[in-house]
Short mmCIF file of C-alpha atoms in Angstrom, two decimals:
data_model
loop_
_atom_site.label_atom_id
_atom_site.label_comp_id
_atom_site.label_asym_id
_atom_site.label_seq_id
_atom_site.Cartn_x
_atom_site.Cartn_y
_atom_site.Cartn_z
CA MET A 556 -64.82 56.19 -23.91
CA GLU A 557 -60.23 55.88 -24.85
CA LYS A 558 -58.29 55.22 -21.55
CA GLU A 559 -56.17 58.29 -19.99
CA LYS A 560 -52.74 57.19 -20.40
CA LEU A 561 -50.65 56.11 -17.38
CA LYS A 562 -48.21 58.58 -16.20
CA ILE A 563 -44.96 56.97 -15.38
CA TYR A 564 -42.33 58.89 -13.77
CA HIS A 565 -38.37 57.31 -14.01
CA VAL A 566 -36.31 58.73 -12.09
CA LEU A 567 -32.18 58.35 -12.21
CA THR A 568 -29.77 60.03 -10.11
CA ASP A 569 -27.25 58.51 -12.42
CA ARG A 570 -24.72 61.51 -14.08
CA ASN A 571 -23.13 59.12 -16.87
CA ILE A 572 -24.52 56.13 -18.91
CA GLY A 573 -24.34 52.98 -16.35
CA GLY A 574 -26.18 49.91 -16.28
CA ALA A 575 -29.09 51.75 -14.48
CA GLY A 576 -28.92 54.28 -18.14
CA ARG A 577 -28.50 51.05 -20.34
CA TRP A 578 -31.76 49.81 -18.36
CA LEU A 579 -33.89 53.34 -19.34
CA LEU A 580 -32.82 53.47 -22.57
CA ASN A 581 -33.44 50.03 -23.33
CA TYR A 582 -36.98 50.06 -21.89
CA LEU A 583 -37.76 53.72 -23.60
CA LYS A 584 -36.91 52.34 -26.88
CA TYR A 585 -39.86 49.38 -26.48
CA CYS A 586 -42.51 51.25 -23.81
CA ASN A 587 -45.96 51.28 -25.33
CA ARG A 588 -46.43 54.77 -25.54
CA GLU A 589 -50.12 54.77 -26.89
CA THR A 590 -50.74 53.84 -22.76
CA TYR A 591 -48.42 54.81 -20.97
CA ASP A 592 -47.26 58.79 -20.72
CA VAL A 593 -42.93 58.36 -19.65
CA ARG A 594 -41.40 60.73 -18.53
CA VAL A 595 -37.46 60.71 -16.92
CA VAL A 596 -36.64 62.96 -14.31
CA LEU A 597 -32.58 63.04 -14.43
CA PRO A 598 -29.93 65.13 -12.42
CA ALA A 599 -30.10 68.78 -15.95
CA ASP A 600 -25.87 67.31 -16.53
CA SER A 601 -26.43 63.85 -16.78
CA GLN A 602 -25.13 62.32 -19.95
CA LEU A 603 -28.70 60.74 -20.54
CA CYS A 604 -30.38 64.14 -21.14
CA PRO A 605 -30.03 64.18 -24.53
CA VAL A 606 -30.09 60.63 -25.42
CA VAL A 607 -33.23 60.12 -23.57
CA GLU A 608 -34.06 63.54 -25.64
CA SER A 609 -33.32 61.50 -28.79
CA LEU A 610 -35.96 58.79 -28.17
CA ASP A 611 -38.91 61.83 -28.19
CA ILE A 612 -39.62 61.16 -24.33
CA PRO A 613 -39.90 64.31 -22.09
CA VAL A 614 -36.79 64.67 -19.60
CA ILE A 615 -37.65 67.19 -16.55
CA LYS A 616 -33.74 68.01 -15.67
CA MET A 617 -33.33 69.10 -11.60
CA ASP A 618 -30.64 71.50 -11.01
CA ALA A 619 -30.61 70.37 -7.37
CA MET A 620 -29.98 65.87 -7.42
CA ALA A 621 -27.01 64.32 -6.22
CA ASP A 622 -25.82 61.44 -8.06
CA SER A 623 -26.44 59.45 -4.53
CA SER A 624 -29.25 57.18 -3.27
CA TYR A 625 -30.15 59.94 -0.34
CA ASP A 626 -30.15 63.55 -1.29
CA LYS A 627 -31.92 65.80 1.48
CA LYS A 628 -31.73 68.38 -0.78
CA ALA A 629 -33.96 67.29 -3.41
CA LEU A 630 -36.61 66.16 -1.37
CA ALA A 631 -38.76 68.99 -1.71
CA PRO A 632 -38.10 70.34 -5.26
CA LEU A 633 -38.98 66.18 -6.24
CA THR A 634 -41.96 66.16 -3.58
CA GLU A 635 -43.41 69.92 -4.97
CA LEU A 636 -42.99 67.78 -8.77
CA PHE A 637 -44.99 64.83 -7.80
CA ARG A 638 -47.57 66.77 -6.06
CA LYS A 639 -48.11 69.22 -9.40
CA ASP A 640 -47.85 66.72 -11.97
CA LYS A 641 -49.62 63.92 -10.25
CA PRO A 642 -47.83 60.74 -12.05
CA ASP A 643 -49.58 57.62 -11.47
CA VAL A 644 -46.31 55.66 -11.20
CA VAL A 645 -42.46 56.59 -9.78
CA HIS A 646 -39.94 54.16 -10.72
CA THR A 647 -36.94 54.52 -9.10
CA HIS A 648 -33.24 53.49 -9.49
CA ALA A 649 -31.64 53.54 -6.28
CA SER A 650 -32.58 56.86 -5.45
CA LEU A 651 -34.48 57.01 -2.07
CA THR A 652 -34.98 60.13 -1.90
CA ALA A 653 -37.15 60.51 -5.17
CA ARG A 654 -39.75 57.54 -3.30
CA MET A 655 -39.44 59.05 0.03
CA ALA A 656 -41.29 62.40 -2.13
CA ALA A 657 -43.58 60.05 -4.15
CA LYS A 658 -44.77 58.85 -0.59
CA LYS A 659 -44.77 62.05 0.62
CA ALA A 660 -46.66 63.56 -2.75
CA GLY A 661 -48.76 60.72 -2.62
CA VAL A 662 -48.22 59.28 -5.85
CA PRO A 663 -50.17 55.94 -5.81
CA ARG A 664 -47.67 53.80 -6.75
CA ILE A 665 -43.68 53.66 -5.80
CA PHE A 666 -41.83 51.33 -8.03
CA HIS A 667 -38.16 50.45 -7.38
CA THR A 668 -35.27 48.88 -9.32
CA LYS A 669 -32.38 46.66 -7.57
CA HIS A 670 -30.10 47.07 -10.24
CA CYS A 671 -26.52 45.38 -8.65
CA MET A 672 -26.18 42.67 -5.13
CA GLU A 673 -27.12 44.00 -1.96
CA ASN A 674 -24.74 44.78 0.35
CA VAL A 675 -25.90 42.06 2.65
CA SER A 676 -25.13 43.35 6.62
CA GLY A 677 -25.00 40.90 9.15
CA ASN A 678 -26.28 43.32 11.48
CA THR A 679 -30.33 42.31 12.40
CA MET A 680 -31.22 45.95 12.92
CA LYS A 681 -30.16 46.97 9.46
CA ARG A 682 -31.60 44.14 8.39
CA LEU A 683 -34.65 45.07 9.91
CA ALA A 684 -34.08 49.19 8.46
CA LYS A 685 -33.95 47.99 5.16
CA ARG A 686 -37.06 45.91 5.17
CA MET A 687 -39.10 48.91 6.64
CA VAL A 688 -37.34 51.24 4.03
CA ASN A 689 -38.88 49.53 1.29
CA HIS A 690 -42.09 48.24 2.99
CA ARG A 691 -42.80 52.36 3.56
CA TYR A 692 -41.59 53.49 0.18
CA SER A 693 -41.72 51.01 -2.55
CA ASP A 694 -45.13 49.07 -3.92
CA ARG A 695 -42.73 46.62 -5.52
CA VAL A 696 -38.81 46.34 -6.12
CA ILE A 697 -37.74 45.16 -9.65
CA ALA A 698 -34.84 42.57 -8.87
CA VAL A 699 -32.64 42.32 -12.34
CA SER A 700 -32.26 38.93 -11.62
CA LYS A 701 -33.12 35.88 -9.03
CA ALA A 702 -29.04 36.09 -7.93
CA VAL A 703 -30.39 40.44 -6.83
CA ARG A 704 -34.10 38.68 -5.45
CA LYS A 705 -31.88 36.41 -3.05
CA SER A 706 -29.59 38.84 -1.98
CA MET A 707 -32.20 40.97 -1.48
CA ILE A 708 -34.16 38.86 0.86
CA ALA A 709 -30.66 37.90 2.86
CA GLY A 710 -30.79 41.83 3.11
CA GLY A 711 -33.78 42.01 4.67
CA THR A 712 -36.36 42.63 1.94
CA ASP A 713 -39.59 40.61 2.02
CA PRO A 714 -39.63 38.28 -0.62
CA LYS A 715 -43.44 39.17 -1.24
CA GLN A 716 -42.33 42.57 -2.64
CA ILE A 717 -39.82 41.50 -5.03
CA VAL A 718 -40.51 40.97 -9.02
CA THR A 719 -38.12 39.35 -11.09
CA ILE A 720 -37.50 41.29 -14.76
CA TYR A 721 -34.04 40.59 -16.24
CA ASN A 722 -32.61 42.99 -18.32
CA GLY A 723 -33.64 43.17 -21.59
CA ILE A 724 -31.20 44.39 -24.53
CA GLU A 725 -31.43 45.15 -28.27
CA MET A 726 -30.20 42.27 -29.86
CA LEU A 727 -26.71 41.87 -31.80
CA SER A 728 -26.11 40.58 -35.14
CA PRO A 729 -23.20 38.47 -36.57
CA LEU A 730 -20.38 40.57 -37.82
CA THR A 731 -19.47 39.05 -41.14
CA PRO A 732 -15.51 38.41 -41.30
CA GLU A 733 -14.91 41.26 -43.02
CA GLU A 734 -17.25 43.50 -40.46
CA LYS A 735 -15.26 41.86 -37.59
CA ARG A 736 -11.62 42.29 -39.05
CA ALA A 737 -12.60 46.27 -39.55
CA VAL A 738 -13.84 46.29 -35.98
CA LEU A 739 -11.20 44.69 -34.53
CA ALA A 740 -8.49 47.03 -36.79
CA GLU A 741 -9.63 49.97 -34.73
CA TYR A 742 -8.05 48.76 -31.99
CA GLY A 743 -4.75 47.56 -33.27
CA VAL A 744 -5.10 43.57 -33.33
CA PRO A 745 -3.42 41.97 -35.80
CA GLU A 746 -4.76 39.61 -38.99
CA GLY A 747 -5.32 36.14 -38.69
CA GLN A 748 -5.74 36.74 -34.52
CA LYS A 749 -8.85 35.20 -32.42
CA VAL A 750 -9.73 37.88 -30.10
CA VAL A 751 -10.68 37.21 -26.49
CA GLY A 752 -12.46 40.31 -24.54
CA ILE A 753 -13.37 41.55 -21.34
CA VAL A 754 -16.03 44.29 -21.26
CA ALA A 755 -16.36 45.77 -17.55
CA ARG A 756 -15.19 48.73 -15.68
CA LEU A 757 -11.84 48.27 -14.58
CA GLU A 758 -12.49 48.39 -10.80
CA GLU A 759 -11.22 45.41 -7.93
CA VAL A 760 -14.97 44.20 -8.00
CA LYS A 761 -14.27 43.74 -11.67
CA ASP A 762 -11.26 41.25 -10.95
CA HIS A 763 -9.36 41.79 -14.31
CA ASP A 764 -6.26 40.18 -12.76
CA THR A 765 -7.54 36.86 -13.12
CA PHE A 766 -7.98 37.66 -16.72
CA LEU A 767 -4.65 38.68 -17.07
CA ARG A 768 -3.27 35.51 -15.54
CA ALA A 769 -5.19 33.20 -17.85
CA ALA A 770 -4.09 35.80 -21.01
CA GLU A 771 -0.44 34.90 -20.10
CA ARG A 772 -0.99 30.92 -19.13
CA ILE A 773 -3.00 30.99 -22.62
CA CYS A 774 -0.27 32.88 -24.26
CA LYS A 775 2.94 30.63 -23.76
CA GLU A 776 0.71 28.21 -25.32
CA ARG A 777 -0.60 29.63 -28.37
CA GLN A 778 0.50 32.83 -30.16
CA ASP A 779 -3.11 33.36 -32.44
CA ILE A 780 -4.72 34.89 -29.37
CA THR A 781 -5.53 38.59 -28.62
CA PHE A 782 -6.82 39.86 -25.44
CA LEU A 783 -8.83 43.36 -25.13
CA ILE A 784 -9.23 44.90 -21.99
CA VAL A 785 -12.48 46.77 -22.67
CA GLY A 786 -13.44 50.31 -20.60
CA THR A 787 -11.95 52.28 -17.78
CA GLY A 788 -11.63 52.67 -14.53
CA SER A 789 -9.04 53.37 -11.39
CA GLN A 790 -7.35 49.88 -11.86
CA MET A 791 -6.35 51.17 -15.13
CA GLU A 792 -2.98 52.17 -14.74
CA ARG A 793 -2.08 49.60 -12.41
CA LEU A 794 -3.15 47.01 -14.82
CA LYS A 795 -1.22 48.35 -17.08
CA ALA A 796 1.74 48.08 -15.28
CA ASP A 797 1.35 44.18 -14.98
CA VAL A 798 0.55 43.92 -18.20
CA LYS A 799 3.41 45.63 -19.21
CA MET A 800 5.59 43.20 -16.09
CA MET A 801 4.60 40.33 -18.24
CA GLY A 802 5.65 41.40 -21.09
CA LEU A 803 2.75 41.00 -23.17
CA THR A 804 2.20 44.65 -24.27
CA GLU A 805 1.60 43.36 -27.59
CA LYS A 806 -0.99 40.58 -26.45
CA ILE A 807 -3.21 42.53 -24.01
CA LEU A 808 -4.51 45.67 -25.35
CA PHE A 809 -6.66 48.09 -23.90
CA THR A 810 -8.94 49.88 -25.72
CA GLY A 811 -9.98 52.79 -23.32
CA PHE A 812 -13.74 54.10 -23.61
CA VAL A 813 -15.73 52.55 -26.69
CA SER A 814 -18.75 54.67 -26.90
CA ALA A 815 -20.55 52.06 -29.55
CA VAL A 816 -19.19 48.67 -27.76
CA GLU A 817 -21.12 47.00 -29.21
CA ARG A 818 -19.84 46.40 -32.25
CA LEU A 819 -17.08 45.37 -30.57
CA GLU A 820 -18.70 42.90 -28.46
CA ALA A 821 -20.09 41.01 -31.41
CA ALA A 822 -16.53 41.24 -32.77
CA LEU A 823 -15.18 38.94 -30.04
CA ASP A 824 -14.46 35.47 -30.16
CA VAL A 825 -15.06 34.59 -26.72
CA ALA A 826 -17.02 37.26 -24.13
CA VAL A 827 -15.26 36.86 -20.81
CA ILE A 828 -16.39 38.02 -17.40
CA THR A 829 -14.21 37.67 -14.41
CA SER A 830 -16.32 39.68 -11.77
CA LYS A 831 -16.38 38.20 -8.36
CA GLU A 832 -19.70 39.80 -7.55
CA GLU A 833 -22.64 40.40 -10.78
CA ALA A 834 -26.15 40.80 -11.16
CA LEU A 835 -26.35 39.83 -14.23
CA CYS A 836 -24.01 40.42 -16.61
CA LEU A 837 -25.03 43.03 -19.71
CA SER A 838 -21.84 42.72 -21.75
CA LEU A 839 -21.94 39.12 -21.95
CA ILE A 840 -25.27 38.60 -22.99
CA GLU A 841 -24.46 41.52 -25.94
CA SER A 842 -21.52 39.61 -26.94
CA MET A 843 -23.51 36.12 -26.96
CA SER A 844 -26.43 37.57 -28.72
CA ALA A 845 -24.18 38.12 -31.60
CA GLY A 846 -23.16 34.03 -31.75
CA VAL A 847 -20.35 34.54 -28.86
CA PRO A 848 -19.43 32.02 -27.20
CA ALA A 849 -18.95 33.05 -23.02
CA VAL A 850 -16.84 32.32 -19.85
CA GLY A 851 -17.71 33.75 -17.11
CA THR A 852 -17.43 33.47 -13.39
CA ASP A 853 -19.70 31.44 -11.50
CA SER A 854 -20.78 35.08 -9.31
CA GLY A 855 -24.05 36.01 -8.92
CA GLY A 856 -26.55 36.23 -11.71
CA VAL A 857 -23.86 35.40 -14.48
CA SER A 858 -25.50 31.61 -14.10
CA GLU A 859 -28.79 33.16 -15.08
CA VAL A 860 -26.82 33.55 -18.26
CA VAL A 861 -24.74 31.39 -19.21
CA ARG A 862 -25.61 28.05 -18.84
CA HIS A 863 -22.39 25.85 -18.43
CA GLY A 864 -21.64 23.59 -21.22
CA GLU A 865 -24.51 24.68 -23.88
CA ASN A 866 -23.74 28.01 -24.46
CA GLY A 867 -20.12 28.64 -22.47
CA TYR A 868 -18.56 27.77 -19.49
CA LEU A 869 -18.33 29.01 -15.61
CA VAL A 870 -15.51 28.55 -13.27
CA ALA A 871 -14.76 29.68 -10.26
CA VAL A 872 -13.79 32.95 -8.81
CA GLY A 873 -10.66 33.58 -9.62
CA ASP A 874 -9.44 29.96 -10.97
CA ASP A 875 -6.92 31.56 -13.98
CA GLU A 876 -6.39 27.93 -15.07
CA ASP A 877 -9.66 26.96 -15.54
CA LEU A 878 -10.80 30.00 -16.75
CA ALA A 879 -7.47 29.41 -19.42
CA ARG A 880 -8.47 25.89 -19.97
CA ARG A 881 -11.85 26.73 -20.83
CA ILE A 882 -11.16 29.67 -23.53
CA LEU A 883 -8.37 27.02 -25.88
CA GLU A 884 -11.30 24.54 -25.39
CA ILE A 885 -13.52 26.67 -27.29
CA LEU A 886 -11.17 27.89 -29.56
CA SER A 887 -9.43 24.72 -30.32
CA ASP A 888 -12.68 22.75 -31.13
CA ARG A 889 -14.47 24.30 -33.96
CA SER A 890 -17.79 21.97 -34.06
CA LEU A 891 -17.85 22.91 -30.37
CA TYR A 892 -17.47 26.46 -30.93
CA GLU A 893 -20.97 26.54 -33.79
CA SER A 894 -22.53 24.88 -31.28
CA MET A 895 -22.22 26.99 -28.67
CA SER A 896 -22.36 30.36 -30.82
CA LYS A 897 -26.23 29.15 -31.84
CA LYS A 898 -27.03 28.44 -28.29
CA ALA A 899 -26.13 32.23 -27.37
CA MET A 900 -27.69 33.18 -29.75
CA ALA A 901 -30.88 31.24 -29.39
CA TRP A 902 -31.09 32.02 -25.44
CA THR A 903 -30.78 35.74 -24.97
CA ARG A 904 -33.42 35.93 -27.96
CA GLU A 905 -35.74 33.58 -25.57
CA MET A 906 -34.91 35.80 -22.31
CA PHE A 907 -33.28 38.76 -22.48
CA THR A 908 -35.09 41.36 -25.25
CA ALA A 909 -35.78 44.57 -24.45
CA GLU A 910 -39.15 43.75 -26.04
CA LEU A 911 -39.63 40.75 -23.46
CA MET A 912 -38.26 43.12 -20.20
CA ALA A 913 -40.74 46.56 -21.85
CA ALA A 914 -43.88 43.85 -22.05
CA LYS A 915 -43.08 42.44 -18.51
CA MET A 916 -42.46 46.06 -16.53
CA GLU A 917 -45.39 47.09 -18.09
CA LYS A 918 -47.81 43.94 -16.43
CA LEU A 919 -46.71 46.26 -13.36
CA TYR A 920 -47.35 49.13 -13.76
CA ALA A 921 -50.97 48.27 -15.00
CA GLU A 922 -51.26 47.75 -11.40
CA ALA A 923 -51.68 51.24 -10.49
CA ARG A 924 -55.44 50.78 -12.17
CA LYS A 925 -56.87 48.56 -10.36
#
């Protein structure tokens, strides 16, 4: 007799397509639809709705669901939904309300993915409260990196609850010189320039200031390198003003929001991240999968992506001098560049594919059959 499909409900409160949304989309492309009946619960006005529907995955649109972890108004409708539909697993991404509703509705298994570093409190009572909440409302907590796992334990979560499953992506292919030229021309990069890029939200935690200082150092030595700042955020206008004050508006370019960012990530010569704190960094993984060496700050999960001296370099947070030195080292040695490029492609294909992530997730879902 054929086994009945396990019903898996993913719940996201995001209205934009951030890290959790990208995780979900990569999972949905490779989930086993013969074994699992996967559905997604989203705010009715989420940008994710049409994208998920385009993958032929049912979307349950909730009018009363705020973009926050706890939303009192959403508790009753989510509880009613889970009681009516009887999912075998509810898998949440930041939504404590959905976990509470799943528990109240008697859902057999509740999973939760932690997509960012835990905010570790020095308050013992807060750590105990975190431990209690996770024990009561989660059967398993998935950390997207070892660094996230470590921060969760420091924050009070029971280590026995945590499973580490790396984010997975669809691998990018290296671009031909002609393809790279065409992509970069769209953003005003002059022909013949090497391109160093940072793809990240323009927020304080990403520390674009260190990137700017490193770029300024490099521009004093070489004129054949252009720097791209890809993304948007609250720091945009201040950073643009800083670049203007440096007199580098022709060397440091802002792209703004880029919808098809993967082609731009693949067109870089060196990918950089300067975060003060980073769970894993999908943008580095995507660039590296296309054979782009990386230089990143040794913060959070970046060291799990960048293997120092093999597929790129790690530098200390805020160290613009070393960042500039490492970028120049990669761009000045062709044999080193080619070696790092090959190792970047091999490492990402070994560790960070969407197929591997989906397979590991579904091993956890299989626990619901036991």
